[in-house]
Amino acid sequence: MTKVKMTVNGKAVSREVSDETLLSEFLRENLRLTGTHIGCDTSQCGACVVHVNGKAVKSCTTLAAATDGADVTTIEGLANGGLHPMQEAFNEHHGLQCGFCTPGMIMTGVDMVNRYKAEGRELTQEAIRHELEGNICRCTGYHNIVKAVEDAASKM
Amino acid sequence: MTTGIGARVKRKEDKRFITGKGKYTDDVRMENQAYAAFVRSPVAHANVKSIDKSAALAMEGVVDVLDGHQLTGDGIGNIICGWAVTSKDGTPMKMGAWSALATQKVRYVGDAVAVVIADTQQQARLAAEAVEVEYEELPVVAFADKALAEGAPQIHDEAEGNLIYDWDIGDAAKADAGLAAAKHITEMEITNNRLSPNPMEPRSAVATYDEAEEHYTLYTTSQNPHVARLVLSAFYNVAPEHKLRVIAPDVGGGFGAKIYIYPEEITCLWASMKTNRSVKWTADRSEAFITDAHGRDHISTAKMGFDENGKITGFKVDTIANLGAYMSLFSSSVPTYLYATLLSGQYDIQNLHANVRAVYTNTVPVDAYRGAGRPEACYLIERMMETAAREMGMKPAELRAKNFVKEFPHETPVIMTYDSGDFDANLAQAEAAADVAGFAKRKEEAAKRGKLRGLGYSCYIEACGIAPSAAVGGLGAGVGLWESAEVRVNPVGTIEILTGSHSHGQGHETTFAQIVAERFDLPIDNVSIVHGDTDKVQFGMGTYGSRSGAVGMSAIVKAMDKVEAKVRKIAAHQLEASEDDIVIEGGEVKVAGTDKALGWHEIGLAAYTAHNLPPDMEPGLKESAFYDPSNFTFPAGTYICEVEVDPETGVTEVVQFTASDDFGTIINPMIVEGQVHGGLAQGIGQAMLEQVIYDDDGQLITGSYMDYTMPRAADLPNFSVHHASTVCPGNPLGMKGCGEAGAIGSPPAVINAITDAIGNNDLAMPATPQNVWNALQAVSAAQAAE
Amino acid sequence: MDMTGEHTIAASRDDVWAALNDVDVLRACIPGCEELEQTSDTTMEAVVKQKIGPVKATFKGAVELQNIDAPKSYTIQGEGQGGVAGFAKGGANVTLEDVPEGTLLRYEAHAQVGGKLARLGSRLIDATAKKLAGKFFDNFQEHLNGPAEPEEG
């Protein structure tokens, strides 16, 4: 067992967990933040993406203990009241259907826009599609997700 | 009105999903919850000699280890196939027994033999590993054609030679005569690749038994919770219906895979009673690959004859369909009534015959996956049409148009009656949108860059809105396929719609509210949709076969008719007017041509206070309806795919995909377009990326996202989606359904485009770079030999 | 999966044969072998830890020597259960031949994997099996000849 302390969505949390506890499990089972989803066992689908110290991370392949002391943001804490522009854009452009991949898509989208802005690069549709390589959606065919990310990028 | 029929209303349900507040089955946590882990066969075919639970039972946290003998001993019934198909010799289909936990024999890798219930998921999984099962291995057959071979391993005693049924439809003699009279015959062998549906949310179940009430509650990932309850009660004897509540909360995609009632849900319910604990099971992705019903897997040969003008004279199809190791709930209907009945396509074919043999193999059961039978039919016809056009030196569009059905209703020789459509309009719209006229120039330009550019068509038709109960009953269905709805107007005038259609991505909470808001001219936020809980909604047949609009919404319309009639009576009584003069408008119920009016909410209140109702009227304002359609609906359209192939690598890019669909009335174009996008992605996935692969030993070797290629964003283009609609005469809203069209129509368009680009028609799905490259090498070799 | 290979070992055929039948040598040479115990003249029990792609498993199983034609050839047959990871089974016909450099060892092996190993690791199995076979013979050669001399240069 390990004592893990971190800041999740702005709140300090600490829990005693077994060493092999994954961050995804920690968030879902220990903190009951069930917006972070598990869609595969091989780190391919991206439904579990959260931000650790401001960067997108697949929480299903991150040990909770490895994020000790980190600042973690999940879909539940993305916006400080109201909606984040990325969340608004997904609604506006019908970028979701069943909603299961959506939290991971949104967290990936935010990270993508942040990185491109920081690097001064243009986030083209082609770049968005390439950047979404680690996120699988079975419902939307990605068309509207790409539009949503593109639109949110112009508003972030 | 900005929220009525035809408006692009933003989805009401989105907020919970984009903020992480959706509630899926795995998010449910019960008091005193334990976890289930299944002990599954690692071999494809074996006798189960013994199960030793002792080591597992001694492990930390283990509550119990249960096996199939205990399950059947408690009277839990075998899993059934709900659609009886009769062979052409009049014998019933040969269904082998399927127990939720195998007792004597395992028949595919993943077949469950026992379940471990433990305090934590980790403990359950570790203990499952410690259950020792002794298997006596048997010879394996994993492929449909080999299953029918002489001396093939026998999978079920009930089905000799692994043949489930040998069924046909149409007139063989007429088809033969038509072919004999043909000027040109196109002949093809066509394989429809096996797929895994892969909704992103893995299946999950949480079962709770209340000992005092002898009552069960099941949260599960279902497209049709009422059907689940019915089947669990009537056939599996888990509990009578009034002692079983099934809740399908937010469900993360279905695509067919969540229609069926699987061994895991049955076992969790039973185990919750055995252990007196809530029992939760959630599949991991690898487990989903070996337990979710697969789709497609047909091998066909087909012959189509044409006269000197290119008119079809006869069409004959022979198909072998792989149903896997057991017959899943609707498996028998997929390669028969959902497939062969659509083999006439958009064409006037007078002489048609199809023969279908369904077989057992040592693989995961195969059942409906988005489109279910209709993609297989469409792929076959549309590959044939494109190939025939090439062989006869005709334009593919011209050959199709020559054979289009132009008058409706049109009766096909394979029992369907197409009720409406304008196939020429869809073809013309698609050709214009795809700029087919400019293709030659684009091809030339691509050639300069060293790329091969190709264009492919597909003119699809499907039968959906499944469907008329009497009709499907006559064809062997074990259930009626109507839908039910209840409209509750509350005393304050807000409205709840309780529907048997389940929403797992389709946006019903928005579109269903739209038709209500329009009908009663109310703000859409005053309407909410309730679904997915057998304790709330009286009954329902669920969501599949693109039926929520055409059938589910029609039931709502029928219930609204009754509500409106009562509203008129109340208003007429209170306003002292004739019912015929009452209009419902702008939140009011008025007498036309006067200033006499009541607020909509006042009508609601009046109905419930019942102080001043017409004589003999019951209080309340709540009506329900069951709607049973009179026919299937027939969405149709033209898809045009344009690809570029890199001849050096075989890497193929879909550079443009154009769709023109006829879905009848469209409630919310934004949602309909989204449905088409998703369907196209799955169809393009089938055509270019996806394939379930078994080796000769029946081992599934595509059991993860590292091995099974799901379409990613970079694999797909932006889609060009258009509508040219005719109104469906069969239901009150004129809707045809849009959920499956994309997956049905797109695969042949893609393969027709790639084969056009590479100049080799011999290309099977999925057209991976390797397969395309090999096909290109065959062209080079043939050219070198000349 | 089928695999063939040959290795020239700088040792006499009798020495190579003896080593191929020596449990201690085999234990030392089989990659990941944690236990190997002789249970009869021709049978052994083994515990082998292996990682194939994402799947890590401890295989417990039986090994049997068949068709023994000393000191020329035998068939080594094995089957291991790796719990939920699945199973692996296979065999190899091994033949020895005198050559001027010592002994030429040839093998024809076939292997089958099942369960999770097949689902998650199948595309890696050919490469992994070849790597393991290579590692075994490196170890085997090293055992008989001492560590290979680093090449000049």
Short mmCIF file of C-alpha atoms in Angstrom, two decimals, chain B residues 238-504:
data_model
loop_
_atom_site.label_atom_id
_atom_site.label_comp_id
_atom_site.label_asym_id
_atom_site.label_seq_id
_atom_site.Cartn_x
_atom_site.Cartn_y
_atom_site.Cartn_z
CA VAL B 238 -34.16 -15.84 -13.80
CA ALA B 239 -37.29 -14.29 -12.26
CA PRO B 240 -40.82 -13.48 -13.35
CA GLU B 241 -41.14 -10.07 -15.00
CA HIS B 242 -42.72 -8.34 -11.99
CA LYS B 243 -39.74 -9.46 -9.90
CA LEU B 244 -37.12 -8.14 -12.28
CA ARG B 245 -36.28 -4.55 -13.07
CA VAL B 246 -33.85 -3.88 -15.91
CA ILE B 247 -32.24 -0.48 -16.23
CA ALA B 248 -30.11 0.53 -19.19
CA PRO B 249 -28.71 3.88 -18.07
CA ASP B 250 -26.41 5.86 -20.35
CA VAL B 251 -25.10 3.34 -22.83
CA GLY B 252 -21.90 4.03 -24.71
CA GLY B 253 -22.84 2.89 -28.19
CA GLY B 254 -24.43 -0.35 -29.28
CA PHE B 255 -24.34 -0.99 -33.03
CA GLY B 256 -26.21 -4.24 -32.46
CA ALA B 257 -23.78 -5.72 -29.97
CA LYS B 258 -25.93 -4.65 -27.04
CA ILE B 259 -29.23 -6.07 -28.34
CA TYR B 260 -28.61 -9.56 -27.06
CA ILE B 261 -28.83 -10.99 -23.60
CA TYR B 262 -25.47 -12.59 -23.02
CA PRO B 263 -24.25 -15.27 -20.60
CA GLU B 264 -22.67 -12.60 -18.39
CA GLU B 265 -25.90 -10.76 -17.56
CA ILE B 266 -27.71 -14.01 -16.84
CA THR B 267 -24.87 -15.25 -14.67
CA CYS B 268 -24.55 -12.00 -12.71
CA LEU B 269 -28.27 -12.04 -11.88
CA TRP B 270 -28.17 -15.65 -10.78
CA ALA B 271 -24.91 -15.13 -8.87
CA SER B 272 -26.39 -12.16 -6.99
CA MET B 273 -29.07 -14.51 -5.67
CA LYS B 274 -26.56 -17.27 -4.91
CA THR B 275 -24.19 -14.99 -3.01
CA ASN B 276 -26.70 -12.45 -1.73
CA ARG B 277 -24.37 -9.70 -2.92
CA SER B 278 -24.66 -7.15 -5.70
CA VAL B 279 -22.53 -8.57 -8.49
CA LYS B 280 -20.75 -6.37 -10.98
CA TRP B 281 -19.01 -7.40 -14.16
CA THR B 282 -17.41 -5.12 -16.72
CA ALA B 283 -15.67 -6.50 -19.77
CA ASP B 284 -12.21 -5.39 -20.63
CA ARG B 285 -11.64 -4.82 -24.34
CA SER B 286 -9.96 -8.14 -24.88
CA GLU B 287 -12.95 -9.86 -23.27
CA ALA B 288 -15.29 -7.81 -25.47
CA PHE B 289 -13.57 -9.17 -28.57
CA ILE B 290 -14.30 -12.76 -27.46
CA THR B 291 -17.80 -12.25 -26.07
CA ASP B 292 -19.60 -9.48 -28.00
CA ALA B 293 -21.39 -11.01 -30.98
CA HIS B 294 -19.43 -10.48 -34.18
CA GLY B 295 -20.94 -9.33 -37.47
CA ARG B 296 -21.04 -10.26 -41.19
CA ASP B 297 -18.83 -13.25 -42.23
CA HIS B 298 -20.45 -14.40 -45.47
CA ILE B 299 -18.99 -16.28 -48.41
CA SER B 300 -21.07 -15.97 -51.57
CA THR B 301 -21.04 -16.82 -55.22
CA ALA B 302 -23.28 -14.82 -57.50
CA LYS B 303 -24.29 -14.72 -61.13
CA MET B 304 -26.09 -11.84 -62.78
CA GLY B 305 -27.29 -11.90 -66.36
CA PHE B 306 -27.95 -8.90 -68.64
CA ASP B 307 -29.64 -8.51 -72.00
CA GLU B 308 -28.12 -6.56 -74.89
CA ASN B 309 -29.44 -3.30 -73.43
CA GLY B 310 -27.94 -3.90 -70.04
CA LYS B 311 -31.25 -4.86 -68.38
CA ILE B 312 -30.90 -7.49 -65.70
CA THR B 313 -32.40 -10.80 -66.85
CA GLY B 314 -31.61 -12.96 -63.85
CA PHE B 315 -29.72 -13.01 -60.57
CA LYS B 316 -28.66 -16.02 -58.55
CA VAL B 317 -26.85 -16.01 -55.24
CA ASP B 318 -25.47 -18.80 -53.08
CA THR B 319 -24.29 -17.78 -49.61
CA ILE B 320 -22.70 -19.53 -46.66
CA ALA B 321 -23.12 -17.59 -43.42
CA ASN B 322 -21.00 -18.25 -40.37
CA LEU B 323 -23.09 -18.03 -37.20
CA GLY B 324 -20.27 -18.98 -34.84
CA ALA B 325 -20.44 -21.51 -32.03
CA TYR B 326 -23.99 -20.78 -30.83
CA MET B 327 -27.10 -19.17 -32.24
CA SER B 328 -27.37 -15.68 -30.77
CA LEU B 329 -30.74 -13.94 -30.29
CA PHE B 330 -31.42 -12.72 -33.86
CA SER B 331 -28.60 -14.56 -35.63
CA SER B 332 -30.82 -16.69 -37.84
CA SER B 333 -32.68 -13.73 -39.32
CA VAL B 334 -29.60 -11.76 -40.32
CA PRO B 335 -28.42 -13.80 -43.33
CA THR B 336 -32.00 -14.60 -44.41
CA TYR B 337 -34.79 -12.06 -43.86
CA LEU B 338 -32.46 -9.10 -43.37
CA TYR B 339 -30.15 -10.08 -46.23
CA ALA B 340 -31.65 -12.06 -49.06
CA THR B 341 -34.84 -10.00 -49.05
CA LEU B 342 -32.76 -6.98 -50.09
CA LEU B 343 -30.93 -8.67 -52.95
CA SER B 344 -33.07 -6.89 -55.50
CA GLY B 345 -31.33 -3.67 -54.53
CA GLN B 346 -32.65 -0.55 -56.24
CA TYR B 347 -33.28 -2.60 -59.35
CA ASP B 348 -36.21 -4.08 -61.15
CA ILE B 349 -35.12 -7.72 -61.13
CA GLN B 350 -37.89 -10.13 -62.06
CA ASN B 351 -35.90 -13.36 -61.81
CA LEU B 352 -34.05 -13.73 -58.56
CA HIS B 353 -33.08 -16.62 -56.36
CA ALA B 354 -30.89 -16.79 -53.28
CA ASN B 355 -29.83 -19.82 -51.29
CA VAL B 356 -28.36 -19.44 -47.82
CA ARG B 357 -26.72 -22.08 -45.68
CA ALA B 358 -25.97 -21.07 -42.09
CA VAL B 359 -23.28 -23.00 -40.28
CA TYR B 360 -21.76 -23.47 -36.87
CA THR B 361 -18.03 -22.89 -36.38
CA ASN B 362 -15.80 -22.76 -33.30
CA THR B 363 -15.91 -18.98 -33.16
CA VAL B 364 -17.71 -16.24 -31.23
CA PRO B 365 -21.45 -16.17 -32.08
CA VAL B 366 -22.32 -13.90 -35.00
CA ASP B 367 -25.39 -11.68 -34.96
CA ALA B 368 -26.61 -8.29 -36.11
CA TYR B 369 -24.03 -5.52 -36.41
CA ARG B 370 -25.02 -2.09 -37.79
CA GLY B 371 -26.93 -2.89 -40.96
CA ALA B 372 -27.22 -6.61 -40.21
CA GLY B 373 -27.57 -8.53 -43.47
CA ARG B 374 -28.30 -5.44 -45.53
CA PRO B 375 -24.61 -4.43 -45.82
CA GLU B 376 -23.87 -7.94 -47.05
CA ALA B 377 -26.66 -7.69 -49.65
CA CYS B 378 -25.66 -4.20 -50.73
CA TYR B 379 -21.98 -5.12 -51.04
CA LEU B 380 -22.82 -8.12 -53.19
CA ILE B 381 -25.20 -6.32 -55.56
CA GLU B 382 -23.15 -3.17 -55.88
CA ARG B 383 -19.89 -5.00 -56.52
CA MET B 384 -21.76 -7.01 -59.16
CA MET B 385 -23.23 -3.92 -60.82
CA GLU B 386 -19.92 -2.07 -60.98
CA THR B 387 -18.12 -5.17 -62.26
CA ALA B 388 -20.80 -5.86 -64.86
CA ALA B 389 -20.60 -2.26 -66.10
CA ARG B 390 -16.85 -2.56 -66.49
CA GLU B 391 -17.17 -5.89 -68.28
CA MET B 392 -19.79 -4.56 -70.67
CA GLY B 393 -18.00 -1.26 -71.20
CA MET B 394 -20.85 0.78 -69.79
CA LYS B 395 -20.78 3.65 -67.32
CA PRO B 396 -21.53 2.25 -63.88
CA ALA B 397 -24.11 4.96 -63.20
CA GLU B 398 -25.80 4.37 -66.53
CA LEU B 399 -26.11 0.61 -66.00
CA ARG B 400 -27.65 1.23 -62.60
CA ALA B 401 -30.07 3.89 -63.78
CA LYS B 402 -31.22 1.63 -66.61
CA ASN B 403 -32.31 -0.94 -64.05
CA PHE B 404 -33.69 1.37 -61.33
CA VAL B 405 -37.14 0.74 -59.95
CA LYS B 406 -39.10 3.81 -61.04
CA GLU B 407 -42.63 3.11 -59.92
CA PHE B 408 -43.87 2.61 -56.40
CA PRO B 409 -45.11 0.53 -54.72
CA HIS B 410 -42.79 -2.05 -56.27
CA GLU B 411 -42.94 -5.69 -55.32
CA THR B 412 -39.66 -7.59 -55.55
CA PRO B 413 -39.42 -11.37 -56.09
CA VAL B 414 -37.89 -11.59 -52.60
CA ILE B 415 -41.01 -10.53 -50.65
CA MET B 416 -40.32 -6.82 -50.13
CA THR B 417 -42.66 -4.06 -51.27
CA TYR B 418 -40.73 -0.84 -51.77
CA ASP B 419 -43.16 1.93 -50.86
CA SER B 420 -41.44 5.06 -52.10
CA GLY B 421 -38.22 6.49 -53.45
CA ASP B 422 -36.64 8.42 -56.27
CA PHE B 423 -33.39 6.67 -57.05
CA ASP B 424 -32.62 8.89 -60.03
CA ALA B 425 -32.82 11.95 -57.81
CA ASN B 426 -30.30 10.55 -55.32
CA LEU B 427 -27.96 9.48 -58.11
CA ALA B 428 -28.13 12.89 -59.75
CA GLN B 429 -27.62 14.72 -56.46
CA ALA B 430 -24.62 12.58 -55.54
CA GLU B 431 -23.02 12.91 -58.98
CA ALA B 432 -23.38 16.67 -58.88
CA ALA B 433 -22.05 16.98 -55.32
CA ALA B 434 -19.13 14.66 -56.06
CA ASP B 435 -18.35 16.57 -59.25
CA VAL B 436 -18.15 13.36 -61.21
CA ALA B 437 -17.83 15.47 -64.34
CA GLY B 438 -14.50 16.78 -63.10
CA PHE B 439 -13.13 13.38 -62.12
CA ALA B 440 -11.11 12.79 -65.31
CA LYS B 441 -9.21 15.99 -64.71
CA ARG B 442 -8.52 15.09 -61.06
CA LYS B 443 -7.33 11.66 -62.13
CA GLU B 444 -4.93 13.20 -64.61
CA GLU B 445 -3.62 15.60 -61.99
CA ALA B 446 -3.14 12.75 -59.49
CA ALA B 447 -1.24 10.74 -62.11
CA LYS B 448 1.23 13.62 -62.38
CA ARG B 449 1.91 13.17 -58.68
CA GLY B 450 2.37 9.44 -59.21
CA LYS B 451 -0.98 8.55 -57.61
CA LEU B 452 -3.76 6.35 -58.94
CA ARG B 453 -7.18 7.92 -58.56
CA GLY B 454 -10.40 5.94 -58.71
CA LEU B 455 -14.14 6.52 -58.45
CA GLY B 456 -16.71 4.05 -57.15
CA TYR B 457 -20.49 4.06 -56.76
CA SER B 458 -22.94 2.36 -54.55
CA CYS B 459 -26.72 2.67 -54.88
CA TYR B 460 -28.09 1.12 -51.73
CA ILE B 461 -31.51 0.34 -50.41
CA GLU B 462 -32.36 -1.11 -47.04
CA ALA B 463 -35.44 -2.25 -45.22
CA CYS B 464 -35.67 -0.80 -41.77
CA GLY B 465 -38.01 0.58 -39.22
CA ILE B 466 -38.14 -3.03 -38.11
CA ALA B 467 -41.13 -3.60 -38.13
CA PRO B 468 -44.62 -4.93 -38.80
CA SER B 469 -45.34 -7.54 -36.17
CA ALA B 470 -47.65 -9.69 -38.29
CA ALA B 471 -45.13 -9.70 -41.13
CA VAL B 472 -42.12 -10.60 -39.00
CA GLY B 473 -44.23 -13.11 -37.08
CA GLY B 474 -45.09 -14.82 -40.34
CA LEU B 475 -41.39 -15.01 -41.10
CA GLY B 476 -40.57 -16.69 -37.81
CA ALA B 477 -39.83 -13.85 -35.37
CA GLY B 478 -40.53 -14.77 -31.77
CA VAL B 479 -41.60 -11.27 -30.80
CA GLY B 480 -43.67 -8.44 -32.20
CA LEU B 481 -41.69 -5.41 -33.26
CA TRP B 482 -44.07 -2.56 -32.53
CA GLU B 483 -43.12 0.25 -30.16
CA SER B 484 -44.90 1.86 -27.25
CA ALA B 485 -44.98 5.37 -25.85
CA GLU B 486 -46.67 7.29 -23.11
CA VAL B 487 -47.25 11.03 -23.07
CA ARG B 488 -47.68 12.50 -19.61
CA VAL B 489 -48.83 16.08 -19.37
CA ASN B 490 -48.15 17.19 -15.81
CA PRO B 491 -50.50 19.50 -13.86
CA VAL B 492 -48.10 22.41 -14.56
CA GLY B 493 -48.17 21.64 -18.26
CA THR B 494 -44.68 20.21 -18.70
CA ILE B 495 -44.50 16.96 -20.58
CA GLU B 496 -42.75 13.68 -20.03
CA ILE B 497 -42.47 11.22 -22.86
CA LEU B 498 -41.88 7.65 -21.80
CA THR B 499 -40.59 5.65 -24.70
CA GLY B 500 -39.55 2.07 -25.34
CA SER B 501 -36.87 3.27 -27.75
CA HIS B 502 -33.51 3.38 -26.03
CA SER B 503 -31.04 6.16 -26.78
CA HIS B 504 -27.36 5.31 -26.74
#
